């Protein structure tokens, strides 16, 4: 069998027949030797090659170097079956194009990736053109790791970590970053512009020219906008972290007056981060490695860092090993992260807010709060009036200059009111009293009033965590500092997510965790320069949960507003919303109802399946970009020329603008875009130019701390006097509830009666929590077609179950099971883990419909939301499981 497979693959090698025959003969001999001895074959011993043939595989030095690197791609555990296979697959994959052919024998024959990887000029008569290039792994949700890419005869044959010129061990990549050689030549790539050749959803296509594709799209835009209004054409650009892409589409959406589609994902996380503490911590552009290393207590709250952000885990592990730091993991499941924890708080799903609020109350009762920190850094001493607004100097006296207004506090020393900028020792606990005829309370008293119902006993019942554990957790935060929390997106994924995240942030403030913020180093994706003040604007924004009503009736009812809009066309630039939005069946139903759909993407996916026109887009290795990670500004070089007929997103935007008669808005080249991306006060202030960046490639940035938080008050805010949702469509919401942290049971995922809260009656039918946790070898549906990663992860989706739950249902490990609720189902293979919380299933996410036996992992999720955040609540769902 192996001879037949290798023979088929070697037929694709563009070397002369004698070379083909001899390489194949020696590889097969090596394979037989390996089968007999069960030893890892040595490349140079196995192959007796000429000098020109050796260039196809890489030198012995290179191969040995790669073998040493093989254990350093972000894998904390290794499958022995992978390490003992007949061919050292990952070493070959990272080593060279021809090595990929050998190593991929078992899986790549039908994939068609060999031709693209094989050096077309490699033969005895010619030399090999080989060089390295620098780029950045810009996958949504990851760290922006710097890559050194080996290019041989115009083909990517290896990626590895590139040295970053700043203090700290930052030179690592994970398996995802090591897989780019496969991603560039994925058999799922869209190669040419195409139009639908069958019924929508049949995935049948006819190749067309770029001119025809752009003309068709623009004709539809003009037709619908003229007949039904500018906002009849919706546009969603998503799925990338590349700044040039987001900048280009932002500009196009505005000048063409398209209607923006807000995916409303991670809204609770984003709002709590920026409104409470003014930034993301431990994620994104800034360099927090030193903060992590110096911690005495680190809390991973709803975040499996090892799986989701393996680079961040390195610094946490360093703090544990070298600084004696204690690790607390707050997670319903005993997972990879929890296995490293000093304390695992196995909280009931969706109850994180109740836990944090009980800890705030307990620490205040025990006089273990950071009062000086609360006075100086937070809104704790600000006086709050009956209307919910902070009291200001202008409430008490007439001001000659409005800029001189100030927040009013109560001075403990003088026992009279004073002003925040002047009083050194303001009161934070005083109850209700009067100032200037207004009844007031301190913001901190407001917080204490909100957390008052959450005693340790109450929280223990709600969260299913012993009181002693809650006490231990709270006292650890108060006494073993410095401490910090990395909040994950798991808490965000419930309808009550915003309230819970603000509760966790409030706990961080009460214990004095949060350091001074670092100046924002993010480039801009605004699409316009400061000098371009007068430009057309987008014609509004909607969200996918509005699609059905707008498509069927032209109206969408929400609290306080009725939206009237004729929705006719959807332009999907990147991303895979049909697969990644909640309620997959709903999304399929909606996309079929659009009169016209165009999609631009790198690969075929569920969203492209329903399009009328497809546009092929470059991978990030086929164009240049700028990124910021680990407080470094990085130039991501164009590594290889665009494959097939793919184009950069900027060029696609430019073509559409020109066809719409708006070409003057794109009358510049790509370097203009890159220059605009770094045209921010923070980056310009450090003397940064595109020319300098191209020359130096990576520049370590200065990271001065700010004197105050970048919030409305300049302080950390557990109390908000004003609030506008990030996803705001004109809806009304409960302002009083949203000002402070809150907790209420999840909307659906509440199958118990606990703490005085009655269970959801739906639990009689669907008693199990439905959860789709992070996976190491993919990011959502991205990288879901990479053979290297599928080999590491498996060839089909799995659902992890507690053995007790499986036994009750007569399910054996390895059975295919049907996970279902009223919205839909998915079939997956059951694997058992005592680490999964009883009463919960952990379903693999990111597998697309064509990769499952039946159904889809997002068939079970819901579009339900809290209007104060309008956030996708992926985990707020119940289900049942049965044998398929």
Short mmCIF file of C-alpha atoms in Angstrom, two decimals, residues 357-358 360-362 365 444-456 458-459 741:
data_model
loop_
_atom_site.label_atom_id
_atom_site.label_comp_id
_atom_site.label_asym_id
_atom_site.label_seq_id
_atom_site.Cartn_x
_atom_site.Cartn_y
_atom_site.Cartn_z
CA UNK A 357 -19.84 39.65 43.86
CA UNK A 358 -19.79 37.38 46.90
CA UNK A 360 -16.32 41.54 47.04
CA UNK A 361 -18.82 41.47 49.90
CA UNK A 362 -16.70 39.03 51.91
CA UNK A 365 -16.62 42.57 55.60
CA UNK A 444 -18.43 52.35 46.42
CA UNK A 445 -21.50 52.31 48.67
CA UNK A 446 -23.52 51.75 45.51
CA UNK A 447 -21.33 48.75 44.76
CA UNK A 448 -21.74 47.38 48.30
CA UNK A 449 -25.49 47.82 47.98
CA UNK A 450 -25.46 45.81 44.73
CA UNK A 451 -23.39 42.90 46.14
CA UNK A 452 -25.24 42.76 49.48
CA UNK A 453 -27.51 39.80 48.56
CA UNK A 454 -24.52 37.63 47.63
CA UNK A 455 -23.40 36.06 50.90
CA UNK A 456 -20.91 33.22 50.87
CA UNK A 458 -25.81 32.21 48.68
CA UNK A 459 -22.85 32.10 46.30
CA UNK A 741 -22.04 44.62 38.12
#
